[in-house]
PDB file of C-alpha atoms in Angstrom:
ATOM      1  CA  MET A   1      31.389  34.341 -13.728  1.00 36.00           C
ATOM      2  CA  PRO A   2      31.838  30.600 -13.215  1.00 38.00           C
ATOM      3  CA  THR A   3      35.092  29.185 -14.386  1.00 41.00           C
ATOM      4  CA  ASP A   4      35.611  26.061 -16.505  1.00 44.00           C
ATOM      5  CA  HIS A   5      35.925  23.307 -13.916  1.00 40.00           C
ATOM      6  CA  THR A   6      35.961  20.519 -16.502  1.00 42.00           C
ATOM      7  CA  ARG A   7      39.713  21.114 -17.039  1.00 43.00           C
ATOM      8  CA  HIS A   8      40.496  19.015 -14.004  1.00 44.00           C
ATOM      9  CA  PRO A   9      39.742  15.468 -15.018  1.00 47.00           C
ATOM     10  CA  ASP A  10      41.439  14.079 -11.929  1.00 50.00           C
ATOM     11  CA  ALA A  11      39.069  15.985  -9.534  1.00 57.00           C
ATOM     12  CA  SER A  12      36.106  14.046  -8.382  1.00 93.00           C
ATOM     13  CA  TRP A  13      32.691  15.011  -9.558  1.00 93.00           C
ATOM     14  CA  ASP A  14      31.828  16.428  -6.151  1.00 93.00           C
ATOM     15  CA  ASP A  15      34.977  18.471  -6.038  1.00 94.00           C
ATOM     16  CA  ARG A  16      34.186  19.920  -9.450  1.00 94.00           C
ATOM     17  CA  VAL A  17      30.647  20.704  -8.464  1.00 95.00           C
ATOM     18  CA  ALA A  18      31.956  22.431  -5.293  1.00 95.00           C
ATOM     19  CA  ALA A  19      34.331  24.431  -7.450  1.00 94.00           C
ATOM     20  CA  PHE A  20      31.421  25.380  -9.733  1.00 96.00           C
ATOM     21  CA  TRP A  21      29.455  26.674  -6.734  1.00 97.00           C
ATOM     22  CA  ALA A  22      32.465  28.540  -5.384  1.00 96.00           C
ATOM     23  CA  GLY A  23      32.445  30.621  -8.626  1.00 94.00           C
ATOM     24  CA  ALA A  24      28.759  30.590  -9.509  1.00 94.00           C
ATOM     25  CA  ASP A  25      27.392  33.957 -10.378  1.00 92.00           C
ATOM     26  CA  ASP A  26      23.661  34.659 -10.683  1.00 94.00           C
ATOM     27  CA  ALA A  27      24.354  37.793 -12.658  1.00 96.00           C
ATOM     28  CA  HIS A  28      25.410  35.512 -15.622  1.00 95.00           C
ATOM     29  CA  PRO A  29      22.804  32.729 -15.870  1.00 96.00           C
ATOM     30  CA  GLU A  30      23.881  31.540 -19.341  1.00 96.00           C
ATOM     31  CA  ALA A  31      27.441  31.179 -18.180  1.00 96.00           C
ATOM     32  CA  ALA A  32      26.367  29.372 -14.977  1.00 96.00           C
ATOM     33  CA  TRP A  33      24.323  26.851 -16.971  1.00 97.00           C
ATOM     34  CA  ALA A  34      27.165  26.451 -19.533  1.00 97.00           C
ATOM     35  CA  ALA A  35      29.497  25.590 -16.642  1.00 96.00           C
ATOM     36  CA  LEU A  36      27.151  23.290 -14.737  1.00 97.00           C
ATOM     37  CA  GLU A  37      25.603  21.345 -17.613  1.00 97.00           C
ATOM     38  CA  PRO A  38      28.709  19.451 -18.591  1.00 96.00           C
ATOM     39  CA  LEU A  39      29.006  18.184 -15.037  1.00 96.00           C
ATOM     40  CA  LEU A  40      25.359  17.153 -14.966  1.00 96.00           C
ATOM     41  CA  VAL A  41      25.512  15.103 -18.165  1.00 96.00           C
ATOM     42  CA  GLU A  42      28.266  13.045 -16.626  1.00 95.00           C
ATOM     43  CA  ARG A  43      25.748  11.484 -14.280  1.00 95.00           C
ATOM     44  CA  PRO A  44      23.357   8.738 -15.295  1.00 94.00           C
ATOM     45  CA  GLU A  45      19.762   9.546 -16.290  1.00 93.00           C
ATOM     46  CA  GLY A  46      17.584  10.195 -13.270  1.00 94.00           C
ATOM     47  CA  ASP A  47      20.600  10.718 -10.981  1.00 95.00           C
ATOM     48  CA  ALA A  48      19.516  12.312  -7.686  1.00 96.00           C
ATOM     49  CA  ALA A  49      22.688  14.375  -7.181  1.00 96.00           C
ATOM     50  CA  ALA A  50      22.442  15.848 -10.659  1.00 96.00           C
ATOM     51  CA  ALA A  51      18.738  16.685 -10.077  1.00 97.00           C
ATOM     52  CA  PHE A  52      19.668  18.424  -6.810  1.00 98.00           C
ATOM     53  CA  GLU A  53      22.420  20.471  -8.425  1.00 97.00           C
ATOM     54  CA  ARG A  54      20.090  21.441 -11.263  1.00 98.00           C
ATOM     55  CA  ALA A  55      17.418  22.491  -8.752  1.00 98.00           C
ATOM     56  CA  SER A  56      19.952  24.473  -6.791  1.00 98.00           C
ATOM     57  CA  LEU A  57      21.043  26.488  -9.851  1.00 98.00           C
ATOM     58  CA  HIS A  58      17.419  27.144 -10.826  1.00 98.00           C
ATOM     59  CA  ASP A  59      16.843  28.357  -7.316  1.00 97.00           C
ATOM     60  CA  MET A  60      19.949  30.560  -7.216  1.00 97.00           C
ATOM     61  CA  LEU A  61      18.773  32.149 -10.479  1.00 97.00           C
ATOM     62  CA  GLY A  62      15.440  32.999  -9.049  1.00 96.00           C
ATOM     63  CA  GLU A  63      13.647  30.258 -11.071  1.00 97.00           C
ATOM     64  CA  GLU A  64      11.820  28.762  -8.035  1.00 97.00           C
ATOM     65  CA  HIS A  65       9.006  27.153  -9.963  1.00 98.00           C
ATOM     66  CA  ALA A  66      11.579  25.311 -12.217  1.00 98.00           C
ATOM     67  CA  ALA A  67      13.556  24.194  -9.138  1.00 98.00           C
ATOM     68  CA  ILE A  68      10.715  22.536  -7.233  1.00 98.00           C
ATOM     69  CA  PRO A  69      10.282  19.471  -9.479  1.00 98.00           C
ATOM     70  CA  HIS A  70      14.031  18.878  -9.524  1.00 98.00           C
ATOM     71  CA  TYR A  71      14.249  19.084  -5.726  1.00 98.00           C
ATOM     72  CA  ARG A  72      11.297  16.666  -5.459  1.00 98.00           C
ATOM     73  CA  ALA A  73      12.898  14.248  -7.952  1.00 97.00           C
ATOM     74  CA  ALA A  74      16.194  14.364  -6.145  1.00 97.00           C
ATOM     75  CA  LEU A  75      14.562  13.632  -2.809  1.00 97.00           C
ATOM     76  CA  ALA A  76      12.403  10.825  -4.207  1.00 96.00           C
ATOM     77  CA  THR A  77      15.379   9.216  -6.011  1.00 93.00           C
ATOM     78  CA  GLY A  78      17.627   9.100  -2.930  1.00 91.00           C
ATOM     79  CA  LEU A  79      20.379  11.464  -2.141  1.00 93.00           C
ATOM     80  CA  ASP A  80      23.395  11.025   0.012  1.00 90.00           C
ATOM     81  CA  PRO A  81      22.714  12.211   3.615  1.00 88.00           C
ATOM     82  CA  GLU A  82      24.420  15.565   3.201  1.00 88.00           C
ATOM     83  CA  ARG A  83      22.553  16.515  -0.006  1.00 93.00           C
ATOM     84  CA  GLN A  84      19.351  15.024   1.423  1.00 95.00           C
ATOM     85  CA  GLY A  85      19.301  17.644   4.198  1.00 94.00           C
ATOM     86  CA  TYR A  86      20.364  20.511   2.026  1.00 96.00           C
ATOM     87  CA  ALA A  87      17.674  19.619  -0.571  1.00 98.00           C
ATOM     88  CA  THR A  88      15.030  19.491   2.113  1.00 97.00           C
ATOM     89  CA  VAL A  89      15.921  22.923   3.498  1.00 97.00           C
ATOM     90  CA  GLN A  90      16.339  24.423   0.015  1.00 98.00           C
ATOM     91  CA  LEU A  91      12.983  22.932  -1.149  1.00 98.00           C
ATOM     92  CA  ALA A  92      11.277  24.345   1.897  1.00 98.00           C
ATOM     93  CA  SER A  93      12.780  27.761   1.343  1.00 98.00           C
ATOM     94  CA  THR A  94      11.696  27.652  -2.299  1.00 98.00           C
ATOM     95  CA  LEU A  95       8.202  26.628  -1.387  1.00 98.00           C
ATOM     96  CA  ARG A  96       8.091  29.548   1.017  1.00 98.00           C
ATOM     97  CA  ASN A  97       9.217  31.864  -1.735  1.00 97.00           C
ATOM     98  CA  VAL A  98       6.309  30.756  -4.008  1.00 98.00           C
ATOM     99  CA  GLY A  99       3.728  31.021  -1.162  1.00 97.00           C
ATOM    100  CA  ARG A 100       3.370  27.321  -0.253  1.00 98.00           C
ATOM    101  CA  PHE A 101       3.938  28.020   3.474  1.00 98.00           C
ATOM    102  CA  ASP A 102       2.304  24.926   4.954  1.00 96.00           C
ATOM    103  CA  GLU A 103       4.445  22.642   2.763  1.00 98.00           C
ATOM    104  CA  ALA A 104       7.539  24.542   3.829  1.00 98.00           C
ATOM    105  CA  VAL A 105       6.583  24.193   7.559  1.00 97.00           C
ATOM    106  CA  ALA A 106       6.058  20.477   7.101  1.00 98.00           C
ATOM    107  CA  LEU A 107       9.538  20.002   5.647  1.00 98.00           C
ATOM    108  CA  LEU A 108      11.287  22.239   8.166  1.00 98.00           C
ATOM    109  CA  GLU A 109       9.844  21.223  11.492  1.00 97.00           C
ATOM    110  CA  PRO A 110      11.325  17.690  11.516  1.00 97.00           C
ATOM    111  CA  LEU A 111      14.749  19.291  10.977  1.00 96.00           C
ATOM    112  CA  THR A 112      14.716  21.865  13.764  1.00 96.00           C
ATOM    113  CA  ASP A 113      16.573  19.611  16.187  1.00 95.00           C
ATOM    114  CA  ASP A 114      19.064  18.281  13.603  1.00 95.00           C
ATOM    115  CA  GLU A 115      22.614  19.030  14.839  1.00 94.00           C
ATOM    116  CA  ARG A 116      23.879  20.140  11.414  1.00 94.00           C
ATOM    117  CA  LEU A 117      20.744  21.536   9.722  1.00 95.00           C
ATOM    118  CA  GLY A 118      18.711  22.710  12.733  1.00 96.00           C
ATOM    119  CA  PRO A 119      19.919  26.315  12.728  1.00 95.00           C
ATOM    120  CA  ALA A 120      19.088  26.754   9.064  1.00 96.00           C
ATOM    121  CA  ALA A 121      15.760  24.909   9.413  1.00 97.00           C
ATOM    122  CA  ARG A 122      14.795  27.112  12.373  1.00 97.00           C
ATOM    123  CA  ALA A 123      15.791  30.276  10.534  1.00 97.00           C
ATOM    124  CA  PHE A 124      13.683  29.398   7.495  1.00 98.00           C
ATOM    125  CA  LEU A 125      10.921  28.152   9.707  1.00 98.00           C
ATOM    126  CA  ALA A 126      10.911  31.548  11.478  1.00 98.00           C
ATOM    127  CA  LEU A 127      10.623  33.318   8.093  1.00 98.00           C
ATOM    128  CA  THR A 128       7.749  31.001   7.105  1.00 98.00           C
ATOM    129  CA  LEU A 129       5.911  31.471  10.376  1.00 97.00           C
ATOM    130  CA  HIS A 130       6.210  35.192   9.894  1.00 97.00           C
ATOM    131  CA  ASP A 131       4.782  34.873   6.362  1.00 97.00           C
ATOM    132  CA  LEU A 132       1.932  32.894   7.829  1.00 96.00           C
ATOM    133  CA  GLY A 133       1.125  35.812  10.237  1.00 95.00           C
ATOM    134  CA  ARG A 134       2.503  33.869  13.219  1.00 95.00           C
ATOM    135  CA  ARG A 135       4.791  36.642  14.235  1.00 95.00           C
ATOM    136  CA  SER A 136       5.076  35.818  17.904  1.00 96.00           C
ATOM    137  CA  ASP A 137       5.990  32.206  17.075  1.00 95.00           C
ATOM    138  CA  ALA A 138       8.607  33.492  14.569  1.00 97.00           C
ATOM    139  CA  LEU A 139      10.060  35.944  17.045  1.00 97.00           C
ATOM    140  CA  ARG A 140      10.149  33.339  19.827  1.00 96.00           C
ATOM    141  CA  LEU A 141      12.055  30.977  17.649  1.00 96.00           C
ATOM    142  CA  VAL A 142      14.651  33.617  16.646  1.00 96.00           C
ATOM    143  CA  LEU A 143      15.077  34.958  20.206  1.00 97.00           C
ATOM    144  CA  THR A 144      15.549  31.511  21.640  1.00 95.00           C
ATOM    145  CA  ASP A 145      18.036  30.564  18.953  1.00 95.00           C
ATOM    146  CA  HIS A 146      19.906  33.806  19.377  1.00 95.00           C
ATOM    147  CA  ALA A 147      20.028  33.776  23.210  1.00 96.00           C
ATOM    148  CA  PRO A 148      23.246  31.645  23.498  1.00 95.00           C
ATOM    149  CA  ALA A 149      25.157  34.309  21.513  1.00 96.00           C
ATOM    150  CA  VAL A 150      24.217  36.960  24.079  1.00 96.00           C
ATOM    151  CA  PRO A 151      25.948  35.758  27.293  1.00 93.00           C
ATOM    152  CA  LEU A 152      24.873  38.678  29.537  1.00 96.00           C
ATOM    153  CA  TYR A 153      21.250  38.680  28.522  1.00 96.00           C
ATOM    154  CA  GLY A 154      20.599  35.269  26.987  1.00 95.00           C
ATOM    155  CA  ARG A 155      18.494  34.075  29.905  1.00 95.00           C
ATOM    156  CA  ALA A 156      16.366  37.243  29.767  1.00 96.00           C
ATOM    157  CA  LEU A 157      15.826  36.763  26.014  1.00 96.00           C
ATOM    158  CA  VAL A 158      14.618  33.210  26.635  1.00 95.00           C
ATOM    159  CA  GLU A 159      12.288  34.336  29.370  1.00 96.00           C
ATOM    160  CA  TYR A 160      10.838  37.226  27.250  1.00 95.00           C
ATOM    161  CA  ALA A 161      10.385  34.843  24.344  1.00 95.00           C
ATOM    162  CA  ALA A 162       8.393  32.492  26.557  1.00 95.00           C
ATOM    163  CA  LEU A 163       6.170  35.360  27.513  1.00 95.00           C
ATOM    164  CA  LEU A 164       5.217  36.229  23.912  1.00 94.00           C
ATOM    165  CA  PRO A 165       1.593  35.360  23.199  1.00 92.00           C
ATOM    166  CA  ARG A 166       0.944  32.110  21.372  1.00 89.00           C
ATOM    167  CA  ASP A 167      -0.247  32.653  17.848  1.00 86.00           C
ATOM    168  CA  GLU A 168      -3.329  30.980  16.560  1.00 79.00           C
ATOM    169  CA  PRO A 169      -2.687  28.868  13.417  1.00 68.00           C
ATOM    170  CA  VAL A 170      -3.947  30.664  10.351  1.00 62.00           C
TER     171      VAL A 170
END
């Protein structure tokens, strides 16, 4: 169950939000909202960071449809670069979860080469491609990503991945 992070008035808002997430528990939604809401109301109306954190909690609690408009508002309002990337990946994952695969692909593909977010974007892209029935494309992506972690056989994995048939877009 989340703990009361508002007892630390000297901690920055971001630190208190991070502390919230460290203790967030999806088994106790009411307690999670009770812990996060006081932090959110500290922010000005329409604040992008607050919208992102609200979306993230909806998402964690399995409330994907409720999360989507908050992610979109956060992205439209302007987030700091770190949250911008997280919000994009999380929105794409959420869109995938509700069956909006093409939207998820459109958000993830531009992030695949990003140094920080690329691995997550490629993993969620592989899941989405699989959902779209593009199983060879999904497997190719996973094998190519995983190859560096397999020193003795990495080159073979990349070569086998390249031999997989190309999927036709659905």
